[in-house]
Short mmCIF file of C-alpha atoms in Angstrom, two decimals:
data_model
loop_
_atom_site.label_atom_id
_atom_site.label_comp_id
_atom_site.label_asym_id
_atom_site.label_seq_id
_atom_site.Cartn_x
_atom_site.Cartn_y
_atom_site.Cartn_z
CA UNK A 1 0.00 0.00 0.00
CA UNK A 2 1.41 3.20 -1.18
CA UNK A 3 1.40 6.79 -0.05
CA UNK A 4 -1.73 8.70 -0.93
CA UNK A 5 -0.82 11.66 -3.06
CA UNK A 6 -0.46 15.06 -1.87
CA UNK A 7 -4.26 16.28 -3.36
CA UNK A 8 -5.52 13.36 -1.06
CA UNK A 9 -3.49 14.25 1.90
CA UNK A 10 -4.86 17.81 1.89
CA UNK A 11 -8.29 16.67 1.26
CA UNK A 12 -8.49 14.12 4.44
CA UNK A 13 -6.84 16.77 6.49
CA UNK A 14 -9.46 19.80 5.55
CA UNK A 15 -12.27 17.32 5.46
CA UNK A 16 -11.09 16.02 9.17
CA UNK A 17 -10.78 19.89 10.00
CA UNK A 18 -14.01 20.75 8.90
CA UNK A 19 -15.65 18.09 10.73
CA UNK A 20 -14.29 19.09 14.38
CA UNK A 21 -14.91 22.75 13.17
CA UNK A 22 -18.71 21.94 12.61
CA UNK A 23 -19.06 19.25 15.49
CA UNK A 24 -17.42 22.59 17.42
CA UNK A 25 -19.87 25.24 16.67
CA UNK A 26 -22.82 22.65 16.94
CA UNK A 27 -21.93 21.68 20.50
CA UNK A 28 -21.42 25.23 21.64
CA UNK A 29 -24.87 26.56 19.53
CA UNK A 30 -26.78 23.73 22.03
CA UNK A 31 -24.57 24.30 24.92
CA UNK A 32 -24.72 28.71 24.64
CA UNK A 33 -27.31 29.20 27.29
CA UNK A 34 -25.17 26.78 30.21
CA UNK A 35 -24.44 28.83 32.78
CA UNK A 36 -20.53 29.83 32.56
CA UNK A 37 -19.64 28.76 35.96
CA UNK A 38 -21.78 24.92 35.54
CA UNK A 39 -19.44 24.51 32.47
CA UNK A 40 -16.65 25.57 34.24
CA UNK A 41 -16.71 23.28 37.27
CA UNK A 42 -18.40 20.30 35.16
CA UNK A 43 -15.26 18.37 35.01
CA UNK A 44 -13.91 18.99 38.42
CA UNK A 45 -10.57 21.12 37.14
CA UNK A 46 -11.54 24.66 38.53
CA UNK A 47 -11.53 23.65 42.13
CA UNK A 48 -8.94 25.15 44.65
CA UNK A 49 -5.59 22.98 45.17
CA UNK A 50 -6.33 22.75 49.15
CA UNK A 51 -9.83 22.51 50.24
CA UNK A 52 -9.71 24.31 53.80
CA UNK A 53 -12.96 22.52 55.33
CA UNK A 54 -11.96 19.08 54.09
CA UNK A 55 -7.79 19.36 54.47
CA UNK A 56 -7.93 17.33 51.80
CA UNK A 57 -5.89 18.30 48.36
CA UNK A 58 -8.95 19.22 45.63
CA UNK A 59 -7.09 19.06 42.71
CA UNK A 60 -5.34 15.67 42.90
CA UNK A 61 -6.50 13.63 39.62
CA UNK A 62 -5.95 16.86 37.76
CA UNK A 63 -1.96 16.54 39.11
CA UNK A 64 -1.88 12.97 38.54
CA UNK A 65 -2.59 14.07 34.88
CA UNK A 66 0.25 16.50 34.79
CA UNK A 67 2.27 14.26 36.03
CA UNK A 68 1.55 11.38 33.73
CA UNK A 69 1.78 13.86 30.78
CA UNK A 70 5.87 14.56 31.41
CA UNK A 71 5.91 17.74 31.54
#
């Protein structure tokens, strides 16, 4: 199996680009009336490193990710 040529190259690449660009705008047209804080906190990432009422460290899986990322 060959190499596709270079027309083919640029077309899977824009087509694959204009996919996530339209997937993009479609998720953020149904998401545009969340609340900005709901969408901020959704995943868990925008809480405070040490959580004073718990002593416990908030932000540990996000770390763990840094971590395992290497840099």
């Amino acid at each position: 199996m060959g190499m596709p040529s270079f027309q083919a190259s640029n077309a899977i690449i824009y087509l694959t680009y204009g996919v996530f660009l339209v997937m993009g705008t479609g998720i953020a047209w149904k998401l545009r009336n969340q609340a900005k804080t709901d969408f901020l906190s959704s995943n868990g990432t925008q809480t405070v490193i040490w959580n004073k009422s718990t002593n416990t460290l908030a932000a540990f899986p996000l770390a763990l990710n840094f971590i395992a990322s290497g840099e």
